[in-house]
JSON list of C-alpha atoms in Angstrom, two decimals:
[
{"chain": "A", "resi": 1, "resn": "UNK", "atom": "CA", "xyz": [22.96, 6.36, -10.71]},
{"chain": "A", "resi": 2, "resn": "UNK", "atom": "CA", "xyz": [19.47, 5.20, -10.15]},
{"chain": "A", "resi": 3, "resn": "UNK", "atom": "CA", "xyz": [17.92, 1.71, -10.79]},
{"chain": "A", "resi": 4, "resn": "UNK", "atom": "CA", "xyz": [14.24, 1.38, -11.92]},
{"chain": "A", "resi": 5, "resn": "UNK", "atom": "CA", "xyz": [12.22, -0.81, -9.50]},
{"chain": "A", "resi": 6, "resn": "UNK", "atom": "CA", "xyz": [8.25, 0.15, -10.45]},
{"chain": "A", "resi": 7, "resn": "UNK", "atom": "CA", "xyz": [6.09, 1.43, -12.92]},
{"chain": "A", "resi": 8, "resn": "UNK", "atom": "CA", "xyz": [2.79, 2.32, -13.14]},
{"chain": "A", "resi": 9, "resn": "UNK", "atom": "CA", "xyz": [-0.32, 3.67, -14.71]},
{"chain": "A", "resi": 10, "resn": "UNK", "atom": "CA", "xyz": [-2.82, 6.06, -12.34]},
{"chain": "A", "resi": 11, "resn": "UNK", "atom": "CA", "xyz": [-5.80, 7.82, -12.39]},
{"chain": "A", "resi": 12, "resn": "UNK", "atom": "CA", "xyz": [-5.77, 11.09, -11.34]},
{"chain": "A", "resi": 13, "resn": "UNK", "atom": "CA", "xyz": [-9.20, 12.50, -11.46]},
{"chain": "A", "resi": 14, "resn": "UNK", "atom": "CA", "xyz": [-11.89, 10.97, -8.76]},
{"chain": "A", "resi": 15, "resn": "UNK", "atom": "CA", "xyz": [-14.81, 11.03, -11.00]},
{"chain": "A", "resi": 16, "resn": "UNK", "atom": "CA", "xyz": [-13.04, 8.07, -12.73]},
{"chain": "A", "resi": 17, "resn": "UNK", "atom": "CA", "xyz": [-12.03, 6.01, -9.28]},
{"chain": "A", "resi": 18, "resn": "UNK", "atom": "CA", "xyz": [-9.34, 6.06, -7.06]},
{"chain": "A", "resi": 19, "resn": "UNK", "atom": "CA", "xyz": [-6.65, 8.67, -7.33]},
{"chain": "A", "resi": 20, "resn": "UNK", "atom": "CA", "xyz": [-3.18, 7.71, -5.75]},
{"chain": "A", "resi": 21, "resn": "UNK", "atom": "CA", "xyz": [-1.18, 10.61, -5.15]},
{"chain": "A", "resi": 22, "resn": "UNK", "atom": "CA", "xyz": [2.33, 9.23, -5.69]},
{"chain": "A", "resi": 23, "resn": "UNK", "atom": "CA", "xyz": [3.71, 12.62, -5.90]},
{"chain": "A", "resi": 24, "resn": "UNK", "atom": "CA", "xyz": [2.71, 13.89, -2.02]},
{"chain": "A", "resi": 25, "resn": "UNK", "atom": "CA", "xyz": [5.44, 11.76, -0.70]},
{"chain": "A", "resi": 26, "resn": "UNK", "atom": "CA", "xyz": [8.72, 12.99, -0.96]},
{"chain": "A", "resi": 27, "resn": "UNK", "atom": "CA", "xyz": [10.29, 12.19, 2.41]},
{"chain": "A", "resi": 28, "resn": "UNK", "atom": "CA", "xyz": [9.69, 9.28, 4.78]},
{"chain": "A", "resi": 29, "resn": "UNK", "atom": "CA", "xyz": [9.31, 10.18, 8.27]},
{"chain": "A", "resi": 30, "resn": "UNK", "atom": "CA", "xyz": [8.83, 6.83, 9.83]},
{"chain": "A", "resi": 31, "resn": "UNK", "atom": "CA", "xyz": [8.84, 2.95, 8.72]},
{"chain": "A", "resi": 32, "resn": "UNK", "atom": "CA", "xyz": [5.06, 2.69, 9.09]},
{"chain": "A", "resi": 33, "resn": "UNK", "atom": "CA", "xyz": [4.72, 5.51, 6.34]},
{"chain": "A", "resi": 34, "resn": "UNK", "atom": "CA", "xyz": [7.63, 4.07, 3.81]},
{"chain": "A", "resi": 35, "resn": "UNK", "atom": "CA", "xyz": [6.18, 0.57, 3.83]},
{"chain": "A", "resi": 36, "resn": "UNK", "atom": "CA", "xyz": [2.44, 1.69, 3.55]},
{"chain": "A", "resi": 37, "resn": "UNK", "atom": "CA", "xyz": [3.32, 3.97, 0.43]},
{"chain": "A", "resi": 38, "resn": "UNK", "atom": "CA", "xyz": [5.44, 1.13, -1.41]},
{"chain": "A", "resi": 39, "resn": "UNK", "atom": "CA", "xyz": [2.74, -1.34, -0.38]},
{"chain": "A", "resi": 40, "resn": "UNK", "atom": "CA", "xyz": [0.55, 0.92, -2.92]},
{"chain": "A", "resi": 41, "resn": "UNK", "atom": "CA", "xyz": [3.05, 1.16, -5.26]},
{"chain": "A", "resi": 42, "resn": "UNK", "atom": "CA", "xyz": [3.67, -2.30, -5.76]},
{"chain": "A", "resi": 43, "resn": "UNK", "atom": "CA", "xyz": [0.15, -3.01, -5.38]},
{"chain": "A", "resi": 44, "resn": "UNK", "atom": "CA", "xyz": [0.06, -0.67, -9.08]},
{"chain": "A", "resi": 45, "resn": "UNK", "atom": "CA", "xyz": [3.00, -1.65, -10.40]},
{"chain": "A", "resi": 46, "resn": "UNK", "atom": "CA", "xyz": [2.99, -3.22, -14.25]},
{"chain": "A", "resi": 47, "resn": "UNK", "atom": "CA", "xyz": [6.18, -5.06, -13.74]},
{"chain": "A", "resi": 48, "resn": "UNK", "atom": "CA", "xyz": [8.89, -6.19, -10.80]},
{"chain": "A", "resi": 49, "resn": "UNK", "atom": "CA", "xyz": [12.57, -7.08, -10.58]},
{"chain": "A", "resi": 50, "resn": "UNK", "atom": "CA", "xyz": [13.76, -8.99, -8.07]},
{"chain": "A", "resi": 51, "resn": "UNK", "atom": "CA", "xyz": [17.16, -8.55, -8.90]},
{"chain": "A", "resi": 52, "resn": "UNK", "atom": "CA", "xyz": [15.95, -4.39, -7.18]},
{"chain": "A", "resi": 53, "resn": "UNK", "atom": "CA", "xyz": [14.56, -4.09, -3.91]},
{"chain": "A", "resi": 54, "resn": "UNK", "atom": "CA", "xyz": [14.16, -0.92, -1.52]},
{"chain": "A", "resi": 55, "resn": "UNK", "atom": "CA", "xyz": [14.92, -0.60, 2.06]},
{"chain": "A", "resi": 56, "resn": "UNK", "atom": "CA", "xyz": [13.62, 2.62, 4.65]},
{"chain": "A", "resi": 57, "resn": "UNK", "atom": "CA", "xyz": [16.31, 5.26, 4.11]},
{"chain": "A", "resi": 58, "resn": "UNK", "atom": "CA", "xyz": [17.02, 4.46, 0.25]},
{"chain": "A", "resi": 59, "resn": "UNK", "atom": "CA", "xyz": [17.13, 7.21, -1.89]},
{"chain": "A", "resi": 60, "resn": "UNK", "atom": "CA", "xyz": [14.30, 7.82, -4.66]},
{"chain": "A", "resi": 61, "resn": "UNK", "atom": "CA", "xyz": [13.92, 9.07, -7.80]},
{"chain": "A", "resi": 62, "resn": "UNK", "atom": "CA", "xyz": [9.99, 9.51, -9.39]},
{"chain": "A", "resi": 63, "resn": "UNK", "atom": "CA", "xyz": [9.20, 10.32, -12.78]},
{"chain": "A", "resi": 64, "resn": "UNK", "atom": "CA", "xyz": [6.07, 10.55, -14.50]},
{"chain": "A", "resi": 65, "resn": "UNK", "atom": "CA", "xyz": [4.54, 11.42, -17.69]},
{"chain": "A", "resi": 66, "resn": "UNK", "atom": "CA", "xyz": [0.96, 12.44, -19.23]},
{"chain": "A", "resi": 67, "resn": "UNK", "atom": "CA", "xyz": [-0.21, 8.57, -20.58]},
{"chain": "A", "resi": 68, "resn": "UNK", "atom": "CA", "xyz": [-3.52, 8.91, -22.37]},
{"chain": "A", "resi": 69, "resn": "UNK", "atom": "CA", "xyz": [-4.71, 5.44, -23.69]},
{"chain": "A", "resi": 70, "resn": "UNK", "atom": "CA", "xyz": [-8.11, 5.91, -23.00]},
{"chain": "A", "resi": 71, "resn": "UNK", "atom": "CA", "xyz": [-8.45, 8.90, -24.17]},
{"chain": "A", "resi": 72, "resn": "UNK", "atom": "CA", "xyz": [-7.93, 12.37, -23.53]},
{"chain": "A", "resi": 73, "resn": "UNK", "atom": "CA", "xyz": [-10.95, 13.16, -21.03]},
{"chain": "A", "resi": 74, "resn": "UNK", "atom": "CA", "xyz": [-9.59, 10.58, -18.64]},
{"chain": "A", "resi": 75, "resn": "UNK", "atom": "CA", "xyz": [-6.37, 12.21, -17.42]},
{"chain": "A", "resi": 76, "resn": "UNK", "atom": "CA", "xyz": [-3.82, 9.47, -16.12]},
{"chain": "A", "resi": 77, "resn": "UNK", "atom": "CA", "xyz": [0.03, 9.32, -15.66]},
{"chain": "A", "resi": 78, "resn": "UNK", "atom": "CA", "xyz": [2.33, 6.86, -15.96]},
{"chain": "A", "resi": 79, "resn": "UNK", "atom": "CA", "xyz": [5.12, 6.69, -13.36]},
{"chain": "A", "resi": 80, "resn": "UNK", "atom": "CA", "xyz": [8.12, 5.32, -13.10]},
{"chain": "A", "resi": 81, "resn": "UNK", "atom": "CA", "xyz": [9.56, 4.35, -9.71]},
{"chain": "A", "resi": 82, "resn": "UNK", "atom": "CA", "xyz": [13.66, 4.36, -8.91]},
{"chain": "A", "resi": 83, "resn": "UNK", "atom": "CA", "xyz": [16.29, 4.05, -6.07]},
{"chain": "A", "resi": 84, "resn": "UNK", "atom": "CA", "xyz": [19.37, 5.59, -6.17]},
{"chain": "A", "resi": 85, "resn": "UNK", "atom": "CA", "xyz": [22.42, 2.71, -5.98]},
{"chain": "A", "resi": 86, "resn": "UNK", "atom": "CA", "xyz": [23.98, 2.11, -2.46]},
{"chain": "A", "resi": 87, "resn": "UNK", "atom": "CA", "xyz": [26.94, 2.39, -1.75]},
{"chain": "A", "resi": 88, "resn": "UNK", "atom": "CA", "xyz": [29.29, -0.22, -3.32]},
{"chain": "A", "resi": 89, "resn": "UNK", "atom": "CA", "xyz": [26.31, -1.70, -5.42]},
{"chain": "A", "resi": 90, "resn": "UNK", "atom": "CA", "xyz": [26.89, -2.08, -9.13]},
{"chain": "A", "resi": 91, "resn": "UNK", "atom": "CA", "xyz": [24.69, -0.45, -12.00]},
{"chain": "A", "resi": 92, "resn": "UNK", "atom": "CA", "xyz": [24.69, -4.02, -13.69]},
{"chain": "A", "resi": 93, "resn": "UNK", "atom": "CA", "xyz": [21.50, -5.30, -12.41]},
{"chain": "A", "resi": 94, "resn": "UNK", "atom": "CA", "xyz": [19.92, -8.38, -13.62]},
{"chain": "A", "resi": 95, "resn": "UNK", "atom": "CA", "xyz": [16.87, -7.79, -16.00]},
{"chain": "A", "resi": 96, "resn": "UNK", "atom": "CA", "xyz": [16.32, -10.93, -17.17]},
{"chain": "A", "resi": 97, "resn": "UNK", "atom": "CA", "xyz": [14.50, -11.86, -13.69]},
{"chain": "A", "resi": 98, "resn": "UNK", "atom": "CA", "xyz": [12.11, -8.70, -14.09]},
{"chain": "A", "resi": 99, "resn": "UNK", "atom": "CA", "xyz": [8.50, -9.86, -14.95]},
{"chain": "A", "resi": 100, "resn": "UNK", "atom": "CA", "xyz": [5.16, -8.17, -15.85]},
{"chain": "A", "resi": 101, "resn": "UNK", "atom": "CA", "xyz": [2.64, -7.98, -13.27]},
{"chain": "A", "resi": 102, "resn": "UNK", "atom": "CA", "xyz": [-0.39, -9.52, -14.71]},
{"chain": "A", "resi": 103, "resn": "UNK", "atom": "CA", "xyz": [-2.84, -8.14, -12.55]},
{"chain": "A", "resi": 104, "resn": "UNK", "atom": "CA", "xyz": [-1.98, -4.37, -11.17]},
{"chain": "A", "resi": 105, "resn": "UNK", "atom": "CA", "xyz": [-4.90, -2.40, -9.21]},
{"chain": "A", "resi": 106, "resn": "UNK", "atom": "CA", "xyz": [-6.09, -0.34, -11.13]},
{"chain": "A", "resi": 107, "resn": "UNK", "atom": "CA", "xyz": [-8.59, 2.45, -11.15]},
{"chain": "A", "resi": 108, "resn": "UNK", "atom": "CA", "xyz": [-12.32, 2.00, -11.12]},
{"chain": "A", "resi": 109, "resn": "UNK", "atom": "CA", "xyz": [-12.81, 3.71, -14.55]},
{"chain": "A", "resi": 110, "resn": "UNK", "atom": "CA", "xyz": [-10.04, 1.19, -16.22]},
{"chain": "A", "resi": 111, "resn": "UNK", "atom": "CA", "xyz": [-12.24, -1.66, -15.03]},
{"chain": "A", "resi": 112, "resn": "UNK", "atom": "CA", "xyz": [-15.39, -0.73, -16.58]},
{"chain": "A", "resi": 113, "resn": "UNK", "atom": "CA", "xyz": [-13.79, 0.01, -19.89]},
{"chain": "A", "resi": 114, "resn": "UNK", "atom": "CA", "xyz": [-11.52, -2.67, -19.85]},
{"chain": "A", "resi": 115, "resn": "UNK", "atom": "CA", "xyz": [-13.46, -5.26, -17.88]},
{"chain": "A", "resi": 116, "resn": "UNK", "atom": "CA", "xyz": [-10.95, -7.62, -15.07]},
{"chain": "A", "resi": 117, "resn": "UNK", "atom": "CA", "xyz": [-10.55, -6.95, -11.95]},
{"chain": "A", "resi": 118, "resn": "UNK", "atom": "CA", "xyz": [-7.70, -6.83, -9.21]},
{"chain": "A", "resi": 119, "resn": "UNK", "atom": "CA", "xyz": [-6.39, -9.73, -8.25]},
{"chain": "A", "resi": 120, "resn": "UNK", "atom": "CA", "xyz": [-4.93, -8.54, -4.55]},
{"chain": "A", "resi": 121, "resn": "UNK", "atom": "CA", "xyz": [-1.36, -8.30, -3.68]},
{"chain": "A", "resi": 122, "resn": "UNK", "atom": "CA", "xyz": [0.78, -11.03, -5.65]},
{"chain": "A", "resi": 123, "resn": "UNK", "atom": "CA", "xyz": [4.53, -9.66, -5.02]},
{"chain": "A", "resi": 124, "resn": "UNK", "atom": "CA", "xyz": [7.40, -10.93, -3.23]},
{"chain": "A", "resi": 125, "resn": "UNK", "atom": "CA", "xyz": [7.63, -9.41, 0.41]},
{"chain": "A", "resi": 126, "resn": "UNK", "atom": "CA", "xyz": [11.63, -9.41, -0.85]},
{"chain": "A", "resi": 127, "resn": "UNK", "atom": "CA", "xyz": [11.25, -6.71, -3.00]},
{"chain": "A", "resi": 128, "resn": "UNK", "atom": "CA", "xyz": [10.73, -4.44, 0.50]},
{"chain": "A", "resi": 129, "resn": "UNK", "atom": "CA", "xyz": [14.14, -5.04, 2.81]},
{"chain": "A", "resi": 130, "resn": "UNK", "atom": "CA", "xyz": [12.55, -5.66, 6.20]},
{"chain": "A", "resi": 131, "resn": "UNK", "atom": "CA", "xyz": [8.92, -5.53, 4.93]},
{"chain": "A", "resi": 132, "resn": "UNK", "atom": "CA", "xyz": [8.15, -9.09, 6.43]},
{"chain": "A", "resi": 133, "resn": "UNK", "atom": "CA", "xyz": [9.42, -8.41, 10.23]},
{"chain": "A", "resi": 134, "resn": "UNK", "atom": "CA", "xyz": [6.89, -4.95, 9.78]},
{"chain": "A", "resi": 135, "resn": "UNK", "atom": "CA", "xyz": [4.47, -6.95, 8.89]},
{"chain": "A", "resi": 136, "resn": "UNK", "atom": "CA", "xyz": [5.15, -8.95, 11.82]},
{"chain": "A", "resi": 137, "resn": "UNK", "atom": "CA", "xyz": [4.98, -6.12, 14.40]},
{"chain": "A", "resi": 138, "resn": "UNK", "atom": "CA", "xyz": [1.47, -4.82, 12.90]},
{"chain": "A", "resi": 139, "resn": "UNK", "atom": "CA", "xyz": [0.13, -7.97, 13.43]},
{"chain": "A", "resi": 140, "resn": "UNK", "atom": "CA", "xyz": [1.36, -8.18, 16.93]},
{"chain": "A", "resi": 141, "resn": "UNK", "atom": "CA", "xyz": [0.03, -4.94, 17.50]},
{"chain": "A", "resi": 142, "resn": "UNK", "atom": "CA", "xyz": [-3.32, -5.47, 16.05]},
{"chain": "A", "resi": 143, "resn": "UNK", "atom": "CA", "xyz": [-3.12, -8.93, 17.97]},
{"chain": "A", "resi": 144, "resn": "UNK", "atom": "CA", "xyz": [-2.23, -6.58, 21.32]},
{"chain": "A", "resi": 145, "resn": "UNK", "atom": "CA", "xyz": [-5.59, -4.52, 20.63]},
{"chain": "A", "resi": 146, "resn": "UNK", "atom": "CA", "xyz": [-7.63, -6.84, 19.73]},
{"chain": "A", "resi": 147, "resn": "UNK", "atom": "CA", "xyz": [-7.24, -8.62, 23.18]},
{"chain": "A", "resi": 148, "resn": "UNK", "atom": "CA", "xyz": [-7.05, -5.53, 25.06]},
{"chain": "A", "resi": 149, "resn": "UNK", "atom": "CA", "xyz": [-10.64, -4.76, 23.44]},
{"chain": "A", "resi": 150, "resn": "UNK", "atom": "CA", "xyz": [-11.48, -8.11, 23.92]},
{"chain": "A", "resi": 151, "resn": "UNK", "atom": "CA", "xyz": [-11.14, -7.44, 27.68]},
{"chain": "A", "resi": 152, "resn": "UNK", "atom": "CA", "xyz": [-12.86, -4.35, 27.64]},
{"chain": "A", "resi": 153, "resn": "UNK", "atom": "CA", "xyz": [-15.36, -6.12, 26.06]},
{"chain": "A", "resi": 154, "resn": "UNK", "atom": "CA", "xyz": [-16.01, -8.59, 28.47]},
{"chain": "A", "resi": 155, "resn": "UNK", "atom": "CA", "xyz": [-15.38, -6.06, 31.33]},
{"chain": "A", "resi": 156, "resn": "UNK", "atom": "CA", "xyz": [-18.36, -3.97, 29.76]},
{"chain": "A", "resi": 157, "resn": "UNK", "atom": "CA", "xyz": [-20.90, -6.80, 29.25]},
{"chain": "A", "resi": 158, "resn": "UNK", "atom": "CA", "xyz": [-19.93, -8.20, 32.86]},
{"chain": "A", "resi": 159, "resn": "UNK", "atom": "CA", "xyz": [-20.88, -4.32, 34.22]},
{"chain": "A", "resi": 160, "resn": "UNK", "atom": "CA", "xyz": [-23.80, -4.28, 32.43]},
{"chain": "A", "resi": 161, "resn": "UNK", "atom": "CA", "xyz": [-25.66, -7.62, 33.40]},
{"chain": "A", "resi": 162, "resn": "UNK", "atom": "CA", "xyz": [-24.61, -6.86, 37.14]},
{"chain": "A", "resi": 163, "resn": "UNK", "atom": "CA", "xyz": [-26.08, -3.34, 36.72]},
{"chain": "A", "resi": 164, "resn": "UNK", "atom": "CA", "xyz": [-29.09, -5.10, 35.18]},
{"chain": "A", "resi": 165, "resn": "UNK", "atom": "CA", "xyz": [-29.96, -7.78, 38.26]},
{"chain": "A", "resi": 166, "resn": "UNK", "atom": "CA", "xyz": [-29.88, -4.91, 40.38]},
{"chain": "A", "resi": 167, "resn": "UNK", "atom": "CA", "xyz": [-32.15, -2.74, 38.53]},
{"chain": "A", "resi": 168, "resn": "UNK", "atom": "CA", "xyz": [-34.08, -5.99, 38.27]},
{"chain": "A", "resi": 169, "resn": "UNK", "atom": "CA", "xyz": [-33.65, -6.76, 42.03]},
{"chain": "A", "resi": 170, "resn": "UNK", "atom": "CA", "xyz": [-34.61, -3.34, 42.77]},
{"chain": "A", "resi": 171, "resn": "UNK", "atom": "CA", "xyz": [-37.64, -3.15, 40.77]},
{"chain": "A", "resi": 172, "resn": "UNK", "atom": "CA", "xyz": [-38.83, -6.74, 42.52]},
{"chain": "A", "resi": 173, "resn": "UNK", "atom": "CA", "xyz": [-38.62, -5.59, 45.94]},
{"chain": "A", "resi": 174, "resn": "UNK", "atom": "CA", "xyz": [-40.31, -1.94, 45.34]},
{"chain": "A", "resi": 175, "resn": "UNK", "atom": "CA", "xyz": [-43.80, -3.53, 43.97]}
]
């Protein structure tokens, strides 16, 4: 039994914007992939449930249909998004929580036709089991490179005006 957690409505043609290519990832290989893919599908997504969320090693289930509401020249899909039940979990899940998404990203061509625009990323870090402490260790990482640049940086400029004097030294004594 699967539960539906996402849903949403892509381009798939890059003359009309971004395409996301929902169906190239069929296995996870790492955390750093799982989270970065689900990040773009909830960034799309028309609707959320709380009462679902996903965690690295769940089981998924993706279906997805030709959806042509702006006619048939723009070729879109919508998908639907699900995770198979863990063990011991019931199939009763709690739709009354689920809520529409009232600004999804969409695709460049949706925008000019239907004017808006996206909003940024307004869902619960919840949804994602163990999203937030990822988060956490990208920032420390990005945190750990910046100041290692940061050093390198000053390293490099420090070189550089020494190098300078002496050329400038150099130069003095030669004329």
């Amino acid at each position: 039994t699967y539960v539906v957690f996402a849903g949403m409505y892509v381009n798939t043609q890059t003359k009309h914007g971004d395409v996301f290519n929902y169906y190239k990832y069929r296995n996870f290989s790492n955390k750093n992939t799982f989270y970065k893919y689900f990040e773009a599908v909830f960034d799309r997504s028309v609707f959320y449930n709380p009462a679902v969320n996903i965690a690295y090693g769940d089981e998924f289930l993706t279906l997805s249909t030709c959806y042509y509401p702006m006619g048939m020249d723009v070729d879109t899909r919508f998908v639907l998004f699900a995770r198979k039940l863990r063990k011991g979990e019931s199939a009763k899940i709690d739709v009354s929580k689920a809520y529409i998404n009232k600004s999804p990203l969409y695709f460049k061509y949706y925008y000019k036709v239907n004017g808006g625009k996206w909003a940024g990323r307004k869902w619960s870090k919840s949804l994602m089991q163990g999203y937030s402490k990822w988060l956490k260790e990208q920032d420390a990482k990005k945190t750990s490179s910046s100041d290692k640049s940061s050093t390198k940086d000053t390293t490099a400029k420090t070189t550089t005006k020494a190098t300078t004097t002496k050329k400038a030294t150099t130069t003095k004594k030669k004329t």
